[in-house]
Amino acid sequence: MSKITEVNFKGGLPMEIEVIPIRKTLQNHKSITRPHRATFYHIVWVQQGTATFLVDFEPVTIQENAFLFINKDRVKALTSDTPHDGKILLFTDDFFARTEDDIASLHSSILFNDLLETTALPVGHIPSLQTIFNEIETELTHENDAYQYEIVHSLLSALLTSAERERKRSGYTEIAKDQHLAHTIQFKDLLERQFAVQKSVSSYAGGLNISEKKLTSATLRTLGKSPKTLIDERVMLEAKRLLVHTGFSVKEIGYELGFDDPAYFGKYFRKHSGKTPADFRVSYLIR
């Protein structure tokens, strides 16, 4: 029996941030072409050719001279057959989050937490983003000293802030920053932690100290979906991940997701996908 491959940030570096070349990494670590869950953030800069990532079953194609921002804990794989090269900037929460404000800004950034889609950003006409990225890479080649963390942290903050500004200029669907959005983000954070054990709207509303009506109003206003729909989507995403990327039996997956009755899990899965868990697993694997 196997679990989804989890990749942690490699040890031995002075700080939990690094820049790696795509082509060399592909040659040395074929694992990035297989589905895996990384515990750190990715900023992919495709400099030559076109790259395609499969991010939780959704293909995301990145054209030459564009950035792709991938949140931590997404299940992803580089699936491109076409020649391409570039660089990937990797960093962790522990590196970036010096303060509560740092944590809040990172976890609410539209680059990694766009509630509507994965962020891809053309940068050919934005030399400042390329310059900052290169400055980070250059600084990381220097010997670590008392100043390096502050310099790299400031550069990464500038890169994320500039990229977010450009994202908003490039047709991003803006969600009003109001109480509805705040409640939705809080709900999504709580859902990420509890979807396997809590599946009722009332439990999440209680956890947020708001009414079910207020929670429903928030998610409908920001995402056009009810809290129950979002709960079901998150449970189904994990079910599909486990069916396709692990060797768990259907019964074991049901238990993993909080279904004590395997038959009920089967009915639940079929209701939301139109297929039995076994049929979904087979249909995906033979593609």
PDB file of C-alpha atoms in Angstrom:
ATOM      1  CA  MET A   1       0.000   0.000   0.000  1.00  0.00           C
ATOM      2  CA  SER A   2       1.417   3.419  -0.914  1.00  0.00           C
ATOM      3  CA  LYS A   3       0.649   7.010  -0.048  1.00  0.00           C
ATOM      4  CA  ILE A   4       0.859  10.107  -2.220  1.00  0.00           C
ATOM      5  CA  THR A   5       4.566  10.900  -2.483  1.00  0.00           C
ATOM      6  CA  GLU A   6       5.371  13.830  -0.211  1.00  0.00           C
ATOM      7  CA  VAL A   7       8.430  15.956  -0.909  1.00  0.00           C
ATOM      8  CA  ASN A   8       9.917  18.054   1.883  1.00  0.00           C
ATOM      9  CA  PHE A   9      12.356  20.905   1.437  1.00  0.00           C
ATOM     10  CA  LYS A  10      15.866  19.499   1.285  1.00  0.00           C
ATOM     11  CA  GLY A  11      18.081  19.929   4.295  1.00  0.00           C
ATOM     12  CA  GLY A  12      21.584  21.325   4.498  1.00  0.00           C
ATOM     13  CA  LEU A  13      20.903  24.778   3.066  1.00  0.00           C
ATOM     14  CA  PRO A  14      21.499  27.907   5.182  1.00  0.00           C
ATOM     15  CA  MET A  15      17.934  29.083   4.418  1.00  0.00           C
ATOM     16  CA  GLU A  16      14.838  27.293   3.165  1.00  0.00           C
ATOM     17  CA  ILE A  17      14.887  28.937  -0.249  1.00  0.00           C
ATOM     18  CA  GLU A  18      16.691  27.952  -3.442  1.00  0.00           C
ATOM     19  CA  VAL A  19      16.639  28.371  -7.220  1.00  0.00           C
ATOM     20  CA  ILE A  20      17.014  25.232  -9.339  1.00  0.00           C
ATOM     21  CA  PRO A  21      17.274  24.791 -13.145  1.00  0.00           C
ATOM     22  CA  ILE A  22      14.398  22.878 -14.743  1.00  0.00           C
ATOM     23  CA  ARG A  23      16.397  20.867 -17.291  1.00  0.00           C
ATOM     24  CA  LYS A  24      19.102  19.783 -14.848  1.00  0.00           C
ATOM     25  CA  THR A  25      16.498  18.915 -12.227  1.00  0.00           C
ATOM     26  CA  LEU A  26      14.605  16.801 -14.777  1.00  0.00           C
ATOM     27  CA  GLN A  27      17.800  14.928 -15.595  1.00  0.00           C
ATOM     28  CA  ASN A  28      18.672  14.250 -11.952  1.00  0.00           C
ATOM     29  CA  HIS A  29      15.237  13.917 -10.366  1.00  0.00           C
ATOM     30  CA  LYS A  30      12.654  12.200 -12.541  1.00  0.00           C
ATOM     31  CA  SER A  31      10.296  12.257  -9.563  1.00  0.00           C
ATOM     32  CA  ILE A  32       9.041  15.723 -10.555  1.00  0.00           C
ATOM     33  CA  THR A  33       7.398  14.103 -13.586  1.00  0.00           C
ATOM     34  CA  ARG A  34       5.358  11.876 -11.255  1.00  0.00           C
ATOM     35  CA  PRO A  35       2.518  13.161  -9.056  1.00  0.00           C
ATOM     36  CA  HIS A  36       3.808  14.408  -5.711  1.00  0.00           C
ATOM     37  CA  ARG A  37       2.804  16.732  -2.908  1.00  0.00           C
ATOM     38  CA  ALA A  38       5.442  19.318  -1.940  1.00  0.00           C
ATOM     39  CA  THR A  39       5.414  21.063   1.427  1.00  0.00           C
ATOM     40  CA  PHE A  40       6.801  24.290  -0.066  1.00  0.00           C
ATOM     41  CA  TYR A  41       5.914  26.961  -2.628  1.00  0.00           C
ATOM     42  CA  HIS A  42       6.983  26.959  -6.302  1.00  0.00           C
ATOM     43  CA  ILE A  43       7.573  29.894  -8.631  1.00  0.00           C
ATOM     44  CA  VAL A  44       8.318  28.376 -12.038  1.00  0.00           C
ATOM     45  CA  TRP A  45       9.904  30.627 -14.689  1.00  0.00           C
ATOM     46  CA  VAL A  46       9.792  28.983 -18.111  1.00  0.00           C
ATOM     47  CA  GLN A  47      12.495  30.725 -20.162  1.00  0.00           C
ATOM     48  CA  GLN A  48      12.570  28.480 -23.247  1.00  0.00           C
ATOM     49  CA  GLY A  49       9.875  26.357 -24.838  1.00  0.00           C
ATOM     50  CA  THR A  50       6.551  25.430 -23.255  1.00  0.00           C
ATOM     51  CA  ALA A  51       5.955  23.462 -20.046  1.00  0.00           C
ATOM     52  CA  THR A  52       2.792  21.750 -18.854  1.00  0.00           C
ATOM     53  CA  PHE A  53       2.083  20.931 -15.227  1.00  0.00           C
ATOM     54  CA  LEU A  54      -0.737  18.731 -14.036  1.00  0.00           C
ATOM     55  CA  VAL A  55      -1.992  20.448 -10.870  1.00  0.00           C
ATOM     56  CA  ASP A  56      -4.653  18.381  -9.109  1.00  0.00           C
ATOM     57  CA  PHE A  57      -5.866  16.852 -12.382  1.00  0.00           C
ATOM     58  CA  GLU A  58      -5.956  20.219 -14.200  1.00  0.00           C
ATOM     59  CA  PRO A  59      -3.344  20.751 -16.946  1.00  0.00           C
ATOM     60  CA  VAL A  60      -1.695  24.187 -16.772  1.00  0.00           C
ATOM     61  CA  THR A  61       0.427  25.113 -19.794  1.00  0.00           C
ATOM     62  CA  ILE A  62       3.097  27.805 -19.415  1.00  0.00           C
ATOM     63  CA  GLN A  63       4.411  29.543 -22.489  1.00  0.00           C
ATOM     64  CA  GLU A  64       7.957  30.808 -22.885  1.00  0.00           C
ATOM     65  CA  ASN A  65       8.869  33.687 -20.576  1.00  0.00           C
ATOM     66  CA  ALA A  66       6.064  33.230 -18.078  1.00  0.00           C
ATOM     67  CA  PHE A  67       5.794  32.516 -14.364  1.00  0.00           C
ATOM     68  CA  LEU A  68       3.642  29.869 -12.719  1.00  0.00           C
ATOM     69  CA  PHE A  69       2.841  30.103  -9.000  1.00  0.00           C
ATOM     70  CA  ILE A  70       1.999  26.806  -7.267  1.00  0.00           C
ATOM     71  CA  ASN A  71       0.842  26.696  -3.672  1.00  0.00           C
ATOM     72  CA  LYS A  72       2.290  24.223  -1.190  1.00  0.00           C
ATOM     73  CA  ASP A  73       0.518  20.872  -0.719  1.00  0.00           C
ATOM     74  CA  ARG A  74      -0.923  20.751  -4.241  1.00  0.00           C
ATOM     75  CA  VAL A  75      -0.508  17.399  -5.996  1.00  0.00           C
ATOM     76  CA  LYS A  76       1.374  18.138  -9.189  1.00  0.00           C
ATOM     77  CA  ALA A  77       3.616  16.702 -11.883  1.00  0.00           C
ATOM     78  CA  LEU A  78       5.574  18.166 -14.777  1.00  0.00           C
ATOM     79  CA  THR A  79       4.064  16.416 -17.805  1.00  0.00           C
ATOM     80  CA  SER A  80       5.623  18.229 -20.777  1.00  0.00           C
ATOM     81  CA  ASP A  81       6.958  16.206 -23.716  1.00  0.00           C
ATOM     82  CA  THR A  82       8.210  19.312 -25.518  1.00  0.00           C
ATOM     83  CA  PRO A  83      11.737  20.675 -24.882  1.00  0.00           C
ATOM     84  CA  HIS A  84      11.795  23.498 -22.370  1.00  0.00           C
ATOM     85  CA  ASP A  85      14.021  25.036 -19.737  1.00  0.00           C
ATOM     86  CA  GLY A  86      13.961  27.668 -17.063  1.00  0.00           C
ATOM     87  CA  LYS A  87      14.228  27.972 -13.322  1.00  0.00           C
ATOM     88  CA  ILE A  88      12.157  27.132 -10.259  1.00  0.00           C
ATOM     89  CA  LEU A  89      12.287  29.195  -7.076  1.00  0.00           C
ATOM     90  CA  LEU A  90      11.355  27.121  -4.019  1.00  0.00           C
ATOM     91  CA  PHE A  91      10.704  28.462  -0.521  1.00  0.00           C
ATOM     92  CA  THR A  92       8.921  27.464   2.664  1.00  0.00           C
ATOM     93  CA  ASP A  93       6.614  29.067   5.178  1.00  0.00           C
ATOM     94  CA  ASP A  94       9.433  28.963   7.710  1.00  0.00           C
ATOM     95  CA  PHE A  95      11.624  31.078   5.435  1.00  0.00           C
ATOM     96  CA  PHE A  96       9.048  33.696   4.540  1.00  0.00           C
ATOM     97  CA  ALA A  97       6.949  33.974   7.682  1.00  0.00           C
ATOM     98  CA  ARG A  98       8.920  36.109  10.115  1.00  0.00           C
ATOM     99  CA  THR A  99       5.812  37.776  11.519  1.00  0.00           C
ATOM    100  CA  GLU A 100       2.053  37.259  11.693  1.00  0.00           C
ATOM    101  CA  ASP A 101       1.729  39.831   8.894  1.00  0.00           C
ATOM    102  CA  ASP A 102       4.062  37.760   6.708  1.00  0.00           C
ATOM    103  CA  ILE A 103       1.927  34.677   7.276  1.00  0.00           C
ATOM    104  CA  ALA A 104      -1.294  36.554   6.562  1.00  0.00           C
ATOM    105  CA  SER A 105       0.050  38.116   3.351  1.00  0.00           C
ATOM    106  CA  LEU A 106       1.370  34.802   2.019  1.00  0.00           C
ATOM    107  CA  HIS A 107      -1.753  32.824   2.848  1.00  0.00           C
ATOM    108  CA  SER A 108      -4.048  35.446   1.314  1.00  0.00           C
ATOM    109  CA  SER A 109      -1.908  36.190  -1.763  1.00  0.00           C
ATOM    110  CA  ILE A 110      -3.820  35.761  -5.020  1.00  0.00           C
ATOM    111  CA  LEU A 111      -0.672  34.252  -6.512  1.00  0.00           C
ATOM    112  CA  PHE A 112      -0.889  31.109  -4.401  1.00  0.00           C
ATOM    113  CA  ASN A 113      -4.440  31.291  -3.115  1.00  0.00           C
ATOM    114  CA  ASP A 114      -6.438  32.474  -6.102  1.00  0.00           C
ATOM    115  CA  LEU A 115      -9.838  31.054  -5.246  1.00  0.00           C
ATOM    116  CA  LEU A 116     -10.711  30.750  -8.935  1.00  0.00           C
ATOM    117  CA  GLU A 117      -7.636  29.369 -10.756  1.00  0.00           C
ATOM    118  CA  THR A 118      -3.909  28.588 -10.674  1.00  0.00           C
ATOM    119  CA  THR A 119      -1.878  31.718 -11.420  1.00  0.00           C
ATOM    120  CA  ALA A 120       0.151  31.883 -14.637  1.00  0.00           C
ATOM    121  CA  LEU A 121       1.698  35.244 -15.491  1.00  0.00           C
ATOM    122  CA  PRO A 122       3.461  36.267 -18.731  1.00  0.00           C
ATOM    123  CA  VAL A 123       6.554  38.280 -17.813  1.00  0.00           C
ATOM    124  CA  GLY A 124       8.116  39.073 -21.185  1.00  0.00           C
ATOM    125  CA  HIS A 125       7.018  42.692 -20.900  1.00  0.00           C
ATOM    126  CA  ILE A 126       7.808  42.997 -17.182  1.00  0.00           C
ATOM    127  CA  PRO A 127      11.612  43.223 -16.865  1.00  0.00           C
ATOM    128  CA  SER A 128      11.404  44.146 -13.183  1.00  0.00           C
ATOM    129  CA  LEU A 129      10.106  40.685 -12.251  1.00  0.00           C
ATOM    130  CA  GLN A 130      12.893  38.996 -14.156  1.00  0.00           C
ATOM    131  CA  THR A 131      15.456  41.321 -12.551  1.00  0.00           C
ATOM    132  CA  ILE A 132      14.251  40.591  -9.004  1.00  0.00           C
ATOM    133  CA  PHE A 133      14.196  36.835  -9.670  1.00  0.00           C
ATOM    134  CA  ASN A 134      17.781  36.990 -10.965  1.00  0.00           C
ATOM    135  CA  GLU A 135      18.866  39.077  -7.976  1.00  0.00           C
ATOM    136  CA  ILE A 136      17.521  36.417  -5.617  1.00  0.00           C
ATOM    137  CA  GLU A 137      19.406  33.716  -7.509  1.00  0.00           C
ATOM    138  CA  THR A 138      22.624  35.745  -7.466  1.00  0.00           C
ATOM    139  CA  GLU A 139      22.376  36.543  -3.760  1.00  0.00           C
ATOM    140  CA  LEU A 140      21.899  32.856  -2.946  1.00  0.00           C
ATOM    141  CA  THR A 141      25.282  32.106  -4.590  1.00  0.00           C
ATOM    142  CA  HIS A 142      27.030  34.364  -2.069  1.00  0.00           C
ATOM    143  CA  GLU A 143      28.344  33.130   1.235  1.00  0.00           C
ATOM    144  CA  ASN A 144      25.685  33.270   3.927  1.00  0.00           C
ATOM    145  CA  ASP A 145      26.258  36.097   6.395  1.00  0.00           C
ATOM    146  CA  ALA A 146      24.307  38.235   8.855  1.00  0.00           C
ATOM    147  CA  TYR A 147      22.723  40.259   6.052  1.00  0.00           C
ATOM    148  CA  GLN A 148      21.714  37.598   3.544  1.00  0.00           C
ATOM    149  CA  TYR A 149      18.381  36.615   5.076  1.00  0.00           C
ATOM    150  CA  GLU A 150      17.134  40.215   5.147  1.00  0.00           C
ATOM    151  CA  ILE A 151      18.269  40.807   1.573  1.00  0.00           C
ATOM    152  CA  VAL A 152      16.673  37.648   0.157  1.00  0.00           C
ATOM    153  CA  HIS A 153      13.496  38.061   2.190  1.00  0.00           C
ATOM    154  CA  SER A 154      13.111  41.641   0.966  1.00  0.00           C
ATOM    155  CA  LEU A 155      13.709  40.586  -2.643  1.00  0.00           C
ATOM    156  CA  LEU A 156      11.167  37.759  -2.419  1.00  0.00           C
ATOM    157  CA  SER A 157       8.621  40.132  -0.856  1.00  0.00           C
ATOM    158  CA  ALA A 158       9.231  42.564  -3.702  1.00  0.00           C
ATOM    159  CA  LEU A 159       8.858  39.782  -6.290  1.00  0.00           C
ATOM    160  CA  LEU A 160       5.540  38.619  -4.829  1.00  0.00           C
ATOM    161  CA  THR A 161       4.194  42.150  -4.443  1.00  0.00           C
ATOM    162  CA  SER A 162       5.165  43.109  -8.001  1.00  0.00           C
ATOM    163  CA  ALA A 163       3.754  39.883  -9.421  1.00  0.00           C
ATOM    164  CA  GLU A 164       0.474  40.378  -7.584  1.00  0.00           C
ATOM    165  CA  ARG A 165       0.205  43.898  -9.015  1.00  0.00           C
ATOM    166  CA  GLU A 166       0.815  42.598 -12.538  1.00  0.00           C
ATOM    167  CA  ARG A 167      -1.679  39.777 -11.983  1.00  0.00           C
ATOM    168  CA  LYS A 168      -4.356  42.315 -11.152  1.00  0.00           C
ATOM    169  CA  ARG A 169      -3.447  44.321 -14.272  1.00  0.00           C
ATOM    170  CA  SER A 170      -3.665  41.293 -16.561  1.00  0.00           C
ATOM    171  CA  GLY A 171      -7.363  40.494 -16.354  1.00  0.00           C
ATOM    172  CA  TYR A 172      -7.549  38.954 -12.883  1.00  0.00           C
ATOM    173  CA  THR A 173     -11.121  38.558 -11.668  1.00  0.00           C
ATOM    174  CA  GLU A 174     -11.042  40.691  -8.549  1.00  0.00           C
ATOM    175  CA  ILE A 175     -13.004  39.503  -5.527  1.00  0.00           C
ATOM    176  CA  ALA A 176     -13.985  42.399  -3.310  1.00  0.00           C
ATOM    177  CA  LYS A 177     -11.928  42.493  -0.124  1.00  0.00           C
ATOM    178  CA  ASP A 178     -14.792  42.623   2.309  1.00  0.00           C
ATOM    179  CA  GLN A 179     -16.159  40.570   5.185  1.00  0.00           C
ATOM    180  CA  HIS A 180     -17.552  37.996   2.737  1.00  0.00           C
ATOM    181  CA  LEU A 181     -14.064  37.331   1.366  1.00  0.00           C
ATOM    182  CA  ALA A 182     -12.575  37.196   4.860  1.00  0.00           C
ATOM    183  CA  HIS A 183     -15.138  34.609   5.950  1.00  0.00           C
ATOM    184  CA  THR A 184     -14.576  32.588   2.761  1.00  0.00           C
ATOM    185  CA  ILE A 185     -10.794  32.487   3.256  1.00  0.00           C
ATOM    186  CA  GLN A 186     -11.234  31.499   6.906  1.00  0.00           C
ATOM    187  CA  PHE A 187     -13.681  28.781   5.869  1.00  0.00           C
ATOM    188  CA  LYS A 188     -11.322  27.443   3.177  1.00  0.00           C
ATOM    189  CA  ASP A 189      -8.448  27.331   5.695  1.00  0.00           C
ATOM    190  CA  LEU A 190     -10.588  25.443   8.222  1.00  0.00           C
ATOM    191  CA  LEU A 191     -11.917  23.140   5.517  1.00  0.00           C
ATOM    192  CA  GLU A 192      -8.366  22.235   4.482  1.00  0.00           C
ATOM    193  CA  ARG A 193      -7.640  21.077   8.004  1.00  0.00           C
ATOM    194  CA  GLN A 194     -10.920  19.313   8.787  1.00  0.00           C
ATOM    195  CA  PHE A 195     -12.543  18.005   5.580  1.00  0.00           C
ATOM    196  CA  ALA A 196     -11.824  14.386   6.508  1.00  0.00           C
ATOM    197  CA  VAL A 197     -13.582  14.657   9.859  1.00  0.00           C
ATOM    198  CA  GLN A 198     -16.170  17.414   9.422  1.00  0.00           C
ATOM    199  CA  LYS A 199     -18.624  17.526   6.546  1.00  0.00           C
ATOM    200  CA  SER A 200     -21.506  19.602   7.870  1.00  0.00           C
ATOM    201  CA  VAL A 201     -21.903  23.306   7.205  1.00  0.00           C
ATOM    202  CA  SER A 202     -22.981  23.846  10.805  1.00  0.00           C
ATOM    203  CA  SER A 203     -19.683  22.521  12.166  1.00  0.00           C
ATOM    204  CA  TYR A 204     -17.683  24.962  10.044  1.00  0.00           C
ATOM    205  CA  ALA A 205     -19.944  27.883  10.843  1.00  0.00           C
ATOM    206  CA  GLY A 206     -19.556  27.055  14.524  1.00  0.00           C
ATOM    207  CA  GLY A 207     -15.795  26.833  14.148  1.00  0.00           C
ATOM    208  CA  LEU A 208     -15.785  30.333  12.668  1.00  0.00           C
ATOM    209  CA  ASN A 209     -18.268  31.686  15.238  1.00  0.00           C
ATOM    210  CA  ILE A 210     -20.688  32.797  12.546  1.00  0.00           C
ATOM    211  CA  SER A 211     -24.129  31.610  11.509  1.00  0.00           C
ATOM    212  CA  GLU A 212     -24.709  29.127   8.679  1.00  0.00           C
ATOM    213  CA  LYS A 213     -26.632  31.859   6.888  1.00  0.00           C
ATOM    214  CA  LYS A 214     -23.685  34.248   7.079  1.00  0.00           C
ATOM    215  CA  LEU A 215     -21.238  31.575   5.891  1.00  0.00           C
ATOM    216  CA  THR A 216     -23.507  30.650   2.983  1.00  0.00           C
ATOM    217  CA  SER A 217     -23.905  34.286   2.015  1.00  0.00           C
ATOM    218  CA  ALA A 218     -20.105  34.729   2.064  1.00  0.00           C
ATOM    219  CA  THR A 219     -19.225  31.789  -0.180  1.00  0.00           C
ATOM    220  CA  LEU A 220     -22.074  32.430  -2.594  1.00  0.00           C
ATOM    221  CA  ARG A 221     -21.024  36.075  -2.925  1.00  0.00           C
ATOM    222  CA  THR A 222     -17.317  35.355  -3.471  1.00  0.00           C
ATOM    223  CA  LEU A 223     -17.289  32.016  -5.308  1.00  0.00           C
ATOM    224  CA  GLY A 224     -20.860  31.441  -6.440  1.00  0.00           C
ATOM    225  CA  LYS A 225     -20.917  28.165  -4.491  1.00  0.00           C
ATOM    226  CA  SER A 226     -22.523  27.079  -1.242  1.00  0.00           C
ATOM    227  CA  PRO A 227     -20.390  25.876   1.683  1.00  0.00           C
ATOM    228  CA  LYS A 228     -21.800  22.355   1.186  1.00  0.00           C
ATOM    229  CA  THR A 229     -20.646  22.357  -2.438  1.00  0.00           C
ATOM    230  CA  LEU A 230     -17.152  23.465  -1.387  1.00  0.00           C
ATOM    231  CA  ILE A 231     -17.005  20.764   1.284  1.00  0.00           C
ATOM    232  CA  ASP A 232     -18.024  18.098  -1.234  1.00  0.00           C
ATOM    233  CA  GLU A 233     -15.507  19.388  -3.810  1.00  0.00           C
ATOM    234  CA  ARG A 234     -12.664  19.207  -1.286  1.00  0.00           C
ATOM    235  CA  VAL A 235     -13.592  15.694  -0.173  1.00  0.00           C
ATOM    236  CA  MET A 236     -13.893  14.569  -3.792  1.00  0.00           C
ATOM    237  CA  LEU A 237     -10.527  16.088  -4.709  1.00  0.00           C
ATOM    238  CA  GLU A 238      -8.812  14.102  -1.980  1.00  0.00           C
ATOM    239  CA  ALA A 239     -10.735  10.963  -2.910  1.00  0.00           C
ATOM    240  CA  LYS A 240      -9.576  11.301  -6.534  1.00  0.00           C
ATOM    241  CA  ARG A 241      -5.997  11.980  -5.421  1.00  0.00           C
ATOM    242  CA  LEU A 242      -5.962   8.840  -3.307  1.00  0.00           C
ATOM    243  CA  LEU A 243      -7.633   6.708  -5.970  1.00  0.00           C
ATOM    244  CA  VAL A 244      -5.219   7.717  -8.717  1.00  0.00           C
ATOM    245  CA  HIS A 245      -1.964   8.342  -6.857  1.00  0.00           C
ATOM    246  CA  THR A 246      -1.959   5.639  -4.169  1.00  0.00           C
ATOM    247  CA  GLY A 247      -2.443   1.919  -3.742  1.00  0.00           C
ATOM    248  CA  PHE A 248      -5.109   2.283  -1.052  1.00  0.00           C
ATOM    249  CA  SER A 249      -8.199   0.152  -1.532  1.00  0.00           C
ATOM    250  CA  VAL A 250     -11.533   1.894  -2.009  1.00  0.00           C
ATOM    251  CA  LYS A 251     -12.526   0.824   1.499  1.00  0.00           C
ATOM    252  CA  GLU A 252      -9.311   2.258   2.972  1.00  0.00           C
ATOM    253  CA  ILE A 253      -9.806   5.534   1.116  1.00  0.00           C
ATOM    254  CA  GLY A 254     -13.326   5.795   2.485  1.00  0.00           C
ATOM    255  CA  TYR A 255     -12.032   5.338   6.033  1.00  0.00           C
ATOM    256  CA  GLU A 256      -9.247   7.841   5.387  1.00  0.00           C
ATOM    257  CA  LEU A 257     -11.882  10.431   4.444  1.00  0.00           C
ATOM    258  CA  GLY A 258     -14.128   9.767   7.408  1.00  0.00           C
ATOM    259  CA  PHE A 259     -16.652   7.355   5.869  1.00  0.00           C
ATOM    260  CA  ASP A 260     -17.228   4.465   8.262  1.00  0.00           C
ATOM    261  CA  ASP A 261     -19.529   2.722   5.774  1.00  0.00           C
ATOM    262  CA  PRO A 262     -17.739   1.751   2.516  1.00  0.00           C
ATOM    263  CA  ALA A 263     -21.080   1.455   0.710  1.00  0.00           C
ATOM    264  CA  TYR A 264     -21.995   5.021   1.638  1.00  0.00           C
ATOM    265  CA  PHE A 265     -18.628   6.279   0.408  1.00  0.00           C
ATOM    266  CA  GLY A 266     -19.284   4.552  -2.908  1.00  0.00           C
ATOM    267  CA  LYS A 267     -22.707   6.189  -3.210  1.00  0.00           C
ATOM    268  CA  TYR A 268     -21.264   9.572  -2.233  1.00  0.00           C
ATOM    269  CA  PHE A 269     -18.485   9.330  -4.812  1.00  0.00           C
ATOM    270  CA  ARG A 270     -20.858   8.232  -7.566  1.00  0.00           C
ATOM    271  CA  LYS A 271     -23.292  11.036  -6.752  1.00  0.00           C
ATOM    272  CA  HIS A 272     -20.567  13.641  -7.230  1.00  0.00           C
ATOM    273  CA  SER A 273     -18.625  12.127 -10.123  1.00  0.00           C
ATOM    274  CA  GLY A 274     -21.049   9.918 -12.013  1.00  0.00           C
ATOM    275  CA  LYS A 275     -18.721   6.931 -11.537  1.00  0.00           C
ATOM    276  CA  THR A 276     -17.965   4.420  -8.830  1.00  0.00           C
ATOM    277  CA  PRO A 277     -14.568   4.862  -7.133  1.00  0.00           C
ATOM    278  CA  ALA A 278     -13.267   1.721  -8.857  1.00  0.00           C
ATOM    279  CA  ASP A 279     -14.490   2.872 -12.280  1.00  0.00           C
ATOM    280  CA  PHE A 280     -12.922   6.305 -11.798  1.00  0.00           C
ATOM    281  CA  ARG A 281      -9.583   4.746 -10.836  1.00  0.00           C
ATOM    282  CA  VAL A 282      -9.570   2.486 -13.873  1.00  0.00           C
ATOM    283  CA  SER A 283     -10.740   5.164 -16.318  1.00  0.00           C
ATOM    284  CA  TYR A 284      -8.034   7.574 -15.183  1.00  0.00           C
ATOM    285  CA  LEU A 285      -5.188   5.072 -15.146  1.00  0.00           C
ATOM    286  CA  ILE A 286      -5.840   3.848 -18.695  1.00  0.00           C
ATOM    287  CA  ARG A 287      -5.685   7.344 -20.215  1.00  0.00           C
TER     288      ARG A 287
END
